[in-house]
Tab-separated table of C-alpha atoms in Angstrom:
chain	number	residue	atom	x	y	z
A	1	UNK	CA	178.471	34.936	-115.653
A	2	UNK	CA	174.632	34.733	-116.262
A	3	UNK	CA	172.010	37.850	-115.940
A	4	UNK	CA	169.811	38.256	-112.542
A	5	UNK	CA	167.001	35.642	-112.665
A	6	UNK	CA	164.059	37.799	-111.479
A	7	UNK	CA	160.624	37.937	-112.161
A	8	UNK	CA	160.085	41.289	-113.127
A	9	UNK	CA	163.223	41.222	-114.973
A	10	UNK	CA	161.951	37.666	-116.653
A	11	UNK	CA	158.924	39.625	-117.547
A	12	UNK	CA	160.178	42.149	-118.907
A	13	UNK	CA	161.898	40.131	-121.417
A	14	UNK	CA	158.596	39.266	-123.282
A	15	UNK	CA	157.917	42.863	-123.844
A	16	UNK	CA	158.535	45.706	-126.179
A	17	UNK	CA	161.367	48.330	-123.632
A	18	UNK	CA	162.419	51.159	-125.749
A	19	UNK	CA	165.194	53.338	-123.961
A	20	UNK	CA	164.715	56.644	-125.542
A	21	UNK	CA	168.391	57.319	-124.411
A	22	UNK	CA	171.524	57.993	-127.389
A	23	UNK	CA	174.284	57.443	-124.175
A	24	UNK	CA	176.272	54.601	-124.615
A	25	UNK	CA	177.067	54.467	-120.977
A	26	UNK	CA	173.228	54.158	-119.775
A	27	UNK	CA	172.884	51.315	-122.553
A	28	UNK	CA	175.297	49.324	-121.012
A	29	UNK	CA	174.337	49.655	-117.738
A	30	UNK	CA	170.573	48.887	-118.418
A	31	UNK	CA	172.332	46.220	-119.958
A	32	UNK	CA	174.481	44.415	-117.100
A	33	UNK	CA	170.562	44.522	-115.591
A	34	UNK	CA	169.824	41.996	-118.063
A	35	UNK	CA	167.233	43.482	-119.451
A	36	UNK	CA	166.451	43.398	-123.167
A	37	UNK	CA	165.224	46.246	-124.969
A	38	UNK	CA	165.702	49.044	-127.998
A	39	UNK	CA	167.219	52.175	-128.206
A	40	UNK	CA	165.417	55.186	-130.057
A	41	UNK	CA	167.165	58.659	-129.131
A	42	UNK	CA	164.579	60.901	-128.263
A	43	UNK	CA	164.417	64.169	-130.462
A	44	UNK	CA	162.814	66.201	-127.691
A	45	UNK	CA	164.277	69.752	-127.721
A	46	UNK	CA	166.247	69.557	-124.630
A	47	UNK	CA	165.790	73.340	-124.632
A	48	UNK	CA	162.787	74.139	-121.171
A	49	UNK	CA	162.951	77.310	-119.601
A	50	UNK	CA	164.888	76.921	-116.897
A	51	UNK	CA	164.284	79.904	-115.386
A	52	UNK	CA	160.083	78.553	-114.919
A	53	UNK	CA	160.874	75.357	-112.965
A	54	UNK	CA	161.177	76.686	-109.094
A	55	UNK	CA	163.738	73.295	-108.312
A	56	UNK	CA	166.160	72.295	-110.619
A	57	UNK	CA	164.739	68.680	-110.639
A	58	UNK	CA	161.353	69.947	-111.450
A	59	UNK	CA	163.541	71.060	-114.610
A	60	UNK	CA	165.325	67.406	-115.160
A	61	UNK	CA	162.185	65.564	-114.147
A	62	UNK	CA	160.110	67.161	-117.033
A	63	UNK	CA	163.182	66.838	-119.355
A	64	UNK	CA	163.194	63.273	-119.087
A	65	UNK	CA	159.270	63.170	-119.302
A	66	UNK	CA	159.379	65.213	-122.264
A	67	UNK	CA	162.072	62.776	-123.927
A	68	UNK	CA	159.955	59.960	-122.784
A	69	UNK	CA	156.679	61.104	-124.499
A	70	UNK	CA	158.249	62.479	-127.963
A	71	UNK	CA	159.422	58.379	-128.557
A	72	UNK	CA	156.061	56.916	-126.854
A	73	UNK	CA	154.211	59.300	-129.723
A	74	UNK	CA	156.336	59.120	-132.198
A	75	UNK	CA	156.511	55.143	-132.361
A	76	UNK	CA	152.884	55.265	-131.664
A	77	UNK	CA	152.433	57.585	-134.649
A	78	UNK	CA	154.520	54.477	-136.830
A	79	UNK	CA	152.526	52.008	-136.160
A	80	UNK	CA	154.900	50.653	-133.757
A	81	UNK	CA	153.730	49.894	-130.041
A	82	UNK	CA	155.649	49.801	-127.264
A	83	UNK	CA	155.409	48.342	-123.777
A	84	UNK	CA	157.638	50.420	-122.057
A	85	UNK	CA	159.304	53.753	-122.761
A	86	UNK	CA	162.448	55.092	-120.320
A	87	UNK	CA	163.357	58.506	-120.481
A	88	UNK	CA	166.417	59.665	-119.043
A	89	UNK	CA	168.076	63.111	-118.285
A	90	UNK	CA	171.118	64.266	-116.179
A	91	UNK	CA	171.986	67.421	-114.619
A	92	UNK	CA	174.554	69.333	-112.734
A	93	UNK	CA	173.852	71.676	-110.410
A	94	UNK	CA	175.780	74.176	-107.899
A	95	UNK	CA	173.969	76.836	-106.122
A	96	UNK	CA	170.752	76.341	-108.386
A	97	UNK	CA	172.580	76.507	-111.731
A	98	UNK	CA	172.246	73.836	-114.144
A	99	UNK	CA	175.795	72.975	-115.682
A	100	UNK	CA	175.500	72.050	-119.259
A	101	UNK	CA	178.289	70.430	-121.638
A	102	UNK	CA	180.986	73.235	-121.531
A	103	UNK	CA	181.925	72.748	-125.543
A	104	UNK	CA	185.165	74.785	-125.202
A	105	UNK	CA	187.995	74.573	-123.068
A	106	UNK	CA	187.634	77.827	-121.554
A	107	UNK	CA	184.241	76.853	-120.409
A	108	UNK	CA	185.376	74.127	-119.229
A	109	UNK	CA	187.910	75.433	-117.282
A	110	UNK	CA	185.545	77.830	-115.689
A	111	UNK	CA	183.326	75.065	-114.633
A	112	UNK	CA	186.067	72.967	-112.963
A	113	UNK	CA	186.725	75.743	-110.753
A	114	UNK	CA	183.717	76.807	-109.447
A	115	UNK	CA	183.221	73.082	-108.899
A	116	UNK	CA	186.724	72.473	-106.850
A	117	UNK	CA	186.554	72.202	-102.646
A	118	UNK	CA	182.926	72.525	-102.892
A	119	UNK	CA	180.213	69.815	-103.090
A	120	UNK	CA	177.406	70.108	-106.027
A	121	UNK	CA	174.331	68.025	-106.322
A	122	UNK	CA	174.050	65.585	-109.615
A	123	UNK	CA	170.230	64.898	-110.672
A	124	UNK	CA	169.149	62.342	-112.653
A	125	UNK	CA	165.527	61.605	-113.708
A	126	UNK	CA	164.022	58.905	-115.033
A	127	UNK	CA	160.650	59.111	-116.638
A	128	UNK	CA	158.307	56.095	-117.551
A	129	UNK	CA	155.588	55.912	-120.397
A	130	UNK	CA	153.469	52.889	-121.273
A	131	UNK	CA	150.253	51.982	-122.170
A	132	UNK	CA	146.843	51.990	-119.884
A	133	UNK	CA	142.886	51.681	-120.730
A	134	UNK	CA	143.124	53.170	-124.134
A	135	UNK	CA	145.850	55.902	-123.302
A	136	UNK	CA	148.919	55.978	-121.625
A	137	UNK	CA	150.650	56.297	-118.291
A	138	UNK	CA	153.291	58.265	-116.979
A	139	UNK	CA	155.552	58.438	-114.112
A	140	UNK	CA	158.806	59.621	-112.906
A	141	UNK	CA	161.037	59.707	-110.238
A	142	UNK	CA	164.563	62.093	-109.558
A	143	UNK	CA	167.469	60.697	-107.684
A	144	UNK	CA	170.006	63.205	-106.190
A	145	UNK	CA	173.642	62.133	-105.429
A	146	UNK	CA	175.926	64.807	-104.115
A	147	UNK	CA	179.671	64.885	-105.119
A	148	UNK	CA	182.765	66.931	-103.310
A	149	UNK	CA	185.717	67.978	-105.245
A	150	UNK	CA	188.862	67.691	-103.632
A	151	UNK	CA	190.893	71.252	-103.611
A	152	UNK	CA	192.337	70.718	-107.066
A	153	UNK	CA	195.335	73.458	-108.398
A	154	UNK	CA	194.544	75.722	-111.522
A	155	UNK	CA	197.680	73.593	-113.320
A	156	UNK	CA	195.649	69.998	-112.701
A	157	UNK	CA	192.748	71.352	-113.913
A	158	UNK	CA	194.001	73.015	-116.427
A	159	UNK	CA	196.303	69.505	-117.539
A	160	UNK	CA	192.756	67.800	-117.493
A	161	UNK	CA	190.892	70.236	-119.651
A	162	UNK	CA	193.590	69.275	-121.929
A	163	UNK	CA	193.057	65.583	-122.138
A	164	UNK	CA	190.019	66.808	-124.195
A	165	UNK	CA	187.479	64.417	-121.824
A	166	UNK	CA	185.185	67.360	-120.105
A	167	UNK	CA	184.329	69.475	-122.857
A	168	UNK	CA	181.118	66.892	-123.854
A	169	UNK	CA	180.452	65.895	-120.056
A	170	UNK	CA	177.672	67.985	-118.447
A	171	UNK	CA	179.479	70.242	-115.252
A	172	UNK	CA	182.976	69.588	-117.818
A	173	UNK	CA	184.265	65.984	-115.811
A	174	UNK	CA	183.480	62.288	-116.033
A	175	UNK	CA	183.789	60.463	-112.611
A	176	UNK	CA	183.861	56.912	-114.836
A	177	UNK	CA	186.702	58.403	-116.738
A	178	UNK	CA	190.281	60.582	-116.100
A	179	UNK	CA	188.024	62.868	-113.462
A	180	UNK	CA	188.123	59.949	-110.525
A	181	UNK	CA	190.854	61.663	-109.104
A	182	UNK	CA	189.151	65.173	-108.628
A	183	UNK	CA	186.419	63.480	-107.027
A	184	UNK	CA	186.960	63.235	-102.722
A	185	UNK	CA	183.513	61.494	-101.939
A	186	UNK	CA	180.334	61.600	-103.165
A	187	UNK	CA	177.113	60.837	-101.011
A	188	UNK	CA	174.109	58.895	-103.211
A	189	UNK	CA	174.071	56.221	-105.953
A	190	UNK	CA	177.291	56.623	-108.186
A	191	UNK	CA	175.231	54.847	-111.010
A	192	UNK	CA	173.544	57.973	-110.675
A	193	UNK	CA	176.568	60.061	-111.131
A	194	UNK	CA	177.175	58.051	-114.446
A	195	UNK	CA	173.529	58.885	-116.300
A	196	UNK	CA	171.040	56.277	-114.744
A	197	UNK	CA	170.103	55.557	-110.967
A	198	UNK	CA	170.357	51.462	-111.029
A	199	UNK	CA	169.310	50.862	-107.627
A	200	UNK	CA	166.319	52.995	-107.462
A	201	UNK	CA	165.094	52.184	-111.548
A	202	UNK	CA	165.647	48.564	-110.406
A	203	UNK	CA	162.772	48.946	-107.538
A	204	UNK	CA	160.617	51.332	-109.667
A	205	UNK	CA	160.435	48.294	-112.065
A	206	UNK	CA	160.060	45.766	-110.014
A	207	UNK	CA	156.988	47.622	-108.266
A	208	UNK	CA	155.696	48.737	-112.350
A	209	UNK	CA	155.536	44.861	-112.629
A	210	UNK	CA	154.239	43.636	-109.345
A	211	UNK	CA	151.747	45.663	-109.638
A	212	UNK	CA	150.593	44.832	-113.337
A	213	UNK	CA	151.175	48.067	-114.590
A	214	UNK	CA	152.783	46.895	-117.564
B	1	UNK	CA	192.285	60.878	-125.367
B	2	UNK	CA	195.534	61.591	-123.829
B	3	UNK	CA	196.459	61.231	-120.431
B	4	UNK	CA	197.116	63.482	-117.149
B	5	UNK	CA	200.295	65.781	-118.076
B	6	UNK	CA	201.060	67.067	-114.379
B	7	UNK	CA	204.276	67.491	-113.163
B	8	UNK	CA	203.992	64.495	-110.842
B	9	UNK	CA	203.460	62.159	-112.855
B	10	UNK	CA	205.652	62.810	-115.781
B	11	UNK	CA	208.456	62.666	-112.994
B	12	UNK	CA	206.546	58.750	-112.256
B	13	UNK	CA	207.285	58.396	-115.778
B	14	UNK	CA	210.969	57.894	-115.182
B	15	UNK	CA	210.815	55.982	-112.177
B	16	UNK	CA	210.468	51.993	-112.049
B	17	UNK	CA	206.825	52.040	-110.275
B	18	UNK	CA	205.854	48.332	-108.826
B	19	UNK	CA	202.228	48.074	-108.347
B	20	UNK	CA	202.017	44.688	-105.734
B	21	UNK	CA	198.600	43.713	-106.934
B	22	UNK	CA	197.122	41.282	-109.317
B	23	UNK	CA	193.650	43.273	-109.422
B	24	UNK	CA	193.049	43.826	-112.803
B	25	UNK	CA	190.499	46.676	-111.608
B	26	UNK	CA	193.264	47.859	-109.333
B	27	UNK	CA	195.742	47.888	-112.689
B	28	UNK	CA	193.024	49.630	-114.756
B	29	UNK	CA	191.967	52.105	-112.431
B	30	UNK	CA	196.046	53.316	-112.134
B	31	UNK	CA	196.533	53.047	-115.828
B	32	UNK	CA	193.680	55.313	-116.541
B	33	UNK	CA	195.528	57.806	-114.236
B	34	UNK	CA	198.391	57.534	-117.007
B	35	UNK	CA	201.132	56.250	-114.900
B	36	UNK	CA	203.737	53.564	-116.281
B	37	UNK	CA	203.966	50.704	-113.834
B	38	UNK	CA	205.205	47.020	-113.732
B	39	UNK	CA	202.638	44.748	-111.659
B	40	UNK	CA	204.148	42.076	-109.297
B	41	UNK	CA	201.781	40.324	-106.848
B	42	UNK	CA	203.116	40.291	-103.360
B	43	UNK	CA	203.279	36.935	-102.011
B	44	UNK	CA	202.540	38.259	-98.474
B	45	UNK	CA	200.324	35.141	-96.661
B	46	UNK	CA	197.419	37.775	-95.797
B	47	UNK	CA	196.898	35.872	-92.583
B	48	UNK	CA	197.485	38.005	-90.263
B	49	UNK	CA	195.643	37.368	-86.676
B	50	UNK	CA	192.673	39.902	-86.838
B	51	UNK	CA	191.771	39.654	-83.190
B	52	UNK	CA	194.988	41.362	-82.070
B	53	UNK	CA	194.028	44.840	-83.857
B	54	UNK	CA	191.792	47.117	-82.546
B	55	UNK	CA	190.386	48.606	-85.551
B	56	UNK	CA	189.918	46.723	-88.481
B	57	UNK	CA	191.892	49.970	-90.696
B	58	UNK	CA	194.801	49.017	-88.044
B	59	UNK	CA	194.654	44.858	-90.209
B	60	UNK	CA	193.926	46.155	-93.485
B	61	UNK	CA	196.897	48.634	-92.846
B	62	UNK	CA	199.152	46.001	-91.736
B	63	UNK	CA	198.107	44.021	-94.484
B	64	UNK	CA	199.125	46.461	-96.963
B	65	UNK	CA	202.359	46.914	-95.602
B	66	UNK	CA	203.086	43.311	-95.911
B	67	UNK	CA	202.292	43.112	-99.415
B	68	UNK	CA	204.351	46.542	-100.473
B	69	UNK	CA	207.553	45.223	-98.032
B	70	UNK	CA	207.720	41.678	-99.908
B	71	UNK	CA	207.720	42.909	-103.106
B	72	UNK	CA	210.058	45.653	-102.410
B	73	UNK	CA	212.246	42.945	-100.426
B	74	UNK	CA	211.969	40.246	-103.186
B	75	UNK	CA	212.795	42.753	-105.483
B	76	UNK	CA	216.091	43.752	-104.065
B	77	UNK	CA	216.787	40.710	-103.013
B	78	UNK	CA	216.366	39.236	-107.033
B	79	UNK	CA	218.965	43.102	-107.409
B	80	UNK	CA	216.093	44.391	-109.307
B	81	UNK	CA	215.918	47.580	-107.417
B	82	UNK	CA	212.788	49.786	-108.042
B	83	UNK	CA	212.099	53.845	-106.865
B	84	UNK	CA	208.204	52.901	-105.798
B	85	UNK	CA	206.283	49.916	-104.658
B	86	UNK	CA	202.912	50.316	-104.322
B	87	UNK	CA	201.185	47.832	-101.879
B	88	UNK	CA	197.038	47.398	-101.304
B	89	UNK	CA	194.478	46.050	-99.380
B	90	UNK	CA	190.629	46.537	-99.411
B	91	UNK	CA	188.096	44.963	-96.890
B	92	UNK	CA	184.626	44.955	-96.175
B	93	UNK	CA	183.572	45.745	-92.517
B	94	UNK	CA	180.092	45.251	-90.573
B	95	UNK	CA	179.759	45.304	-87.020
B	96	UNK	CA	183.791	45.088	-86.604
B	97	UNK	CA	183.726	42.109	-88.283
B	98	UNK	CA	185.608	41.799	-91.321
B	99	UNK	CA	183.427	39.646	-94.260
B	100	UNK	CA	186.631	38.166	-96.886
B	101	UNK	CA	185.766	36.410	-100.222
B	102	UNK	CA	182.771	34.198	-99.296
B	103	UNK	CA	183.696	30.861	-101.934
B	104	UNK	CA	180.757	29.007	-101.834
B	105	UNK	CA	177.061	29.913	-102.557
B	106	UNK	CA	175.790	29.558	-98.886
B	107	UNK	CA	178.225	32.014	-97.820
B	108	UNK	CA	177.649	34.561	-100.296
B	109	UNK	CA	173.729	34.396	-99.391
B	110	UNK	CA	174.213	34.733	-95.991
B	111	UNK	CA	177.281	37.566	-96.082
B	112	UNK	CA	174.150	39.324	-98.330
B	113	UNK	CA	171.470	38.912	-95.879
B	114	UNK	CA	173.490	40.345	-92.960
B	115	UNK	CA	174.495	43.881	-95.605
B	116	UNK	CA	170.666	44.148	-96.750
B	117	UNK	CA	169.075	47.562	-95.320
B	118	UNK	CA	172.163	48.338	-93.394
B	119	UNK	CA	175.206	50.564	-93.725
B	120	UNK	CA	178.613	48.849	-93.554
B	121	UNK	CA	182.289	49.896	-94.598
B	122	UNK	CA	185.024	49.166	-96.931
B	123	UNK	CA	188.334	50.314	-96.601
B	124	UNK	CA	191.248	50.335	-99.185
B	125	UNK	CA	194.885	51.001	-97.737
B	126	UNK	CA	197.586	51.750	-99.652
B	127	UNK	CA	201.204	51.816	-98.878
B	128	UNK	CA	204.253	52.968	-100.210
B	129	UNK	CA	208.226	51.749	-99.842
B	130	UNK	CA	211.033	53.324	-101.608
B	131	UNK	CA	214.577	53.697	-101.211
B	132	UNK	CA	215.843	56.728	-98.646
B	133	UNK	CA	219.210	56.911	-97.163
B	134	UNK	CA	220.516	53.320	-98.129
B	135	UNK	CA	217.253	51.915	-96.697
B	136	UNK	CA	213.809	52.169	-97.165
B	137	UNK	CA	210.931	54.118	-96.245
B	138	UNK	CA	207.142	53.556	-95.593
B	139	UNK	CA	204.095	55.030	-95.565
B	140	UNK	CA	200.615	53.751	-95.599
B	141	UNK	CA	197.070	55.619	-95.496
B	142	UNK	CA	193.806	54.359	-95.628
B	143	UNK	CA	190.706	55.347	-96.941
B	144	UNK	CA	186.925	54.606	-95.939
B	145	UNK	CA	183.577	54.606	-97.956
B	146	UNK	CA	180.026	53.454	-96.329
B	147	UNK	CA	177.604	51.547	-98.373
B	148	UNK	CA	173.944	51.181	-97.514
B	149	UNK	CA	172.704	48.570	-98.973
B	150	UNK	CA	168.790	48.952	-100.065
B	151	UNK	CA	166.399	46.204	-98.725
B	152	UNK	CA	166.191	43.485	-100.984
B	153	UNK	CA	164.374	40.274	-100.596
B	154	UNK	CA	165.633	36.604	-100.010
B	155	UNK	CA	164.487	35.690	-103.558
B	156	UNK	CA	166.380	38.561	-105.431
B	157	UNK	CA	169.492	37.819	-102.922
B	158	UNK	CA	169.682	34.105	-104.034
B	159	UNK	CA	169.230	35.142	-107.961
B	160	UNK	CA	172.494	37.757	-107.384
B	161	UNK	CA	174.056	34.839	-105.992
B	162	UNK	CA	172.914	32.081	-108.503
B	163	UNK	CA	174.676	34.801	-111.123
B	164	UNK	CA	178.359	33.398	-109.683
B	165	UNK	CA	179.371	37.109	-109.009
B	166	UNK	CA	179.687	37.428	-105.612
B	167	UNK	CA	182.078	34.313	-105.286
B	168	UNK	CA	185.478	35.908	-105.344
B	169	UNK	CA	184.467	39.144	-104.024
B	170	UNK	CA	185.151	40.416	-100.400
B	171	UNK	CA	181.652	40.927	-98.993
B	172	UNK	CA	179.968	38.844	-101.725
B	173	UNK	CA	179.262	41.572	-104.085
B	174	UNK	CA	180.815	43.637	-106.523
B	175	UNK	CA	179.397	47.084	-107.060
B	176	UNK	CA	180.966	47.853	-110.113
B	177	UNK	CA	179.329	44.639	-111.672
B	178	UNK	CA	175.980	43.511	-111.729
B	179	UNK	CA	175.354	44.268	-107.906
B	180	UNK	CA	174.689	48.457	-108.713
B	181	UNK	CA	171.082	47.186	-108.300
B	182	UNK	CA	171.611	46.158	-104.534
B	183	UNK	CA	173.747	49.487	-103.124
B	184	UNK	CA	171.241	52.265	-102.480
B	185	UNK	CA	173.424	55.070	-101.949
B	186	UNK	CA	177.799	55.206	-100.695
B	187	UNK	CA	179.787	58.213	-98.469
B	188	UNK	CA	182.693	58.511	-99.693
B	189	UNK	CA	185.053	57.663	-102.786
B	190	UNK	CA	183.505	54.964	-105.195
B	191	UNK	CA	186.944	54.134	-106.537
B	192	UNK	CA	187.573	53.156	-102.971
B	193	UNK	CA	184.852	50.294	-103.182
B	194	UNK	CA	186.823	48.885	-106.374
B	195	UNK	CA	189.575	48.640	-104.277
B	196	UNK	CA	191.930	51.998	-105.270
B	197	UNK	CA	191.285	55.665	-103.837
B	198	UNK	CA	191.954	57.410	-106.859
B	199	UNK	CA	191.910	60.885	-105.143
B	200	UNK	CA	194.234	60.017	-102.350
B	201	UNK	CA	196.608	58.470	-104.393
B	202	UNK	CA	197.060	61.202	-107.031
B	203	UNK	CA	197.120	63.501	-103.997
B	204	UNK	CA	199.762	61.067	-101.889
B	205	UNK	CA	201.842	60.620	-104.847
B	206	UNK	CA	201.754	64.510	-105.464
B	207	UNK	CA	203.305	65.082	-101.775
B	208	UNK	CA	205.585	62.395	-102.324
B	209	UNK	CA	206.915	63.977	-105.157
B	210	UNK	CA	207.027	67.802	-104.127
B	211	UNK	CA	208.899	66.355	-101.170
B	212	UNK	CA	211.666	64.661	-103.649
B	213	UNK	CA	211.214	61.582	-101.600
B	214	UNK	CA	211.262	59.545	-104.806
């Protein structure tokens, strides 16, 4: 099967994209798009006050923008131009807490049930950084995709904590992985869900190019 | 990784489970779930007359039911007895009208054009047969997920199609492919789009099972 024969996608091919993303899932879907490009993990902090942002996707939005600029700089800094950085971040979030990676299984476990019979909201942000008049440019956009849990017993969560998949998966489950069957419906982009909005980043390029941005 | 160790499906383990689909999505999605399973395509026509349902979840219910009840029948028939045959059936719906696999190019493009900016349906159903009381017992459910699709010119359209993608896919697209670009946002179970509710069946097959009926 061949890649999408598009003309912002065409002309993106002749420039420098840097994805300043380490996920392995965002790589490959950024991939299917057909779009060529570099990866250089971003060595921002990750570490914002939460606690100063008044929405969490004021919090993801500059999270991504901050992961966006370090790589923008720091190639800049090397003598190494870019075209186009992406910065990406993902959060979970149920009544206006931010959900990190649980790291142990009791955290985990704790996670999965304040998550069960209850819908949570799942923000990703995408940030954009490329050259213009001497400087550069910035912009960013947040997509929201909301996700119910079905009513899920202590024993099956407990049985999936165990298969070892949540405890490196922000809010402790992967919907691409073992966690599809905790999942009753989600409302928004699932790409979204996954690390990286396809639908939306799709049009944001298209207008970036249409409008010779970049 | 390992796998899902709940009491319902380590009692699956033991049990001859027939999945009646050739879907190698469908076979991926169930494996994932960590249940052992043989895979027999039904050789059910899938012609059944559409008109004479009311709802299109009544055909795609039907349909699923005539896939599970050949292979269950073929199977006893051949004295290959098995404890679970799982049948399915997924179609996409707009305006009551139910779009199938489009097969050529022109199709494809114009199945597209009538999705684009619009909210349509797909529905999965999924029925069970096993043995009870010398015969056999059924029971099908079905499950629905909206798509909107975002509004997406002729020119993009045509390159999707040009890709060869949408072919062999009911509705002309396949949202787990290359078309994440074209589906602005779902309601319901994304699983369900690939053509297996995850959470319904690991719920069904729960009941089932607390109910000793297999």
């Amino acid at each position: 099967m061949s890649s999408l024969n598009v003309p912002h996608l065409q002309r993106l091919k002749s420039k420098r994209v840097v994805l300043a993303s380490a996920s392995p899932r965002r790589r490959e879907i950024i991939r299917n798009l057909g779009l060529n490009f570099d990866v250089v993990p971003s060595l921002f902090p990750e570490n914002l006050d939460k606690s100063t942002f008044r929405e969490p996707s004021g919090y993801v939005s500059e999270t991504s923008k901050g992961k966006a600029l370090e790589v923008y700089q720091r190639l800049k800094d090397e003598n190494c131009p870019v075209d186009l950085v992406i910065g990406l971040d993902t959060i979970v979030v149920i009544d206006d807490r931010i959900l990190e990676k649980p790291g142990t299984p009791e955290n985990a476990l704790a996670m999965l049930k304040s998550l069960r019979g209850r819908i949570h909201s799942v923000y990703t942000a995408v940030t954009f950084v490329y050259p213009h008049e001497g400087g550069s440019k910035v912009r960013s956009f947040v997509e929201e995709t909301q996700v119910e849990f079905a009513n899920i017993s202590d024993q099956v969560l407990q049985a999936y904590v165990d298969t070892g998949e949540p405890l490196d998966k922000a809010g402790g489950y992967g919907y691409q992985g073992l966690a599809s069957f905790l999942i009753k419906k989600i409302n928004g982009d699932y790409w979204n869900v996954v690390g990286l909005p396809t639908c939306r980043l799709f049009q944001e390029l298209e207008t970036l190019c249409e409008a010779n941005e970049i």
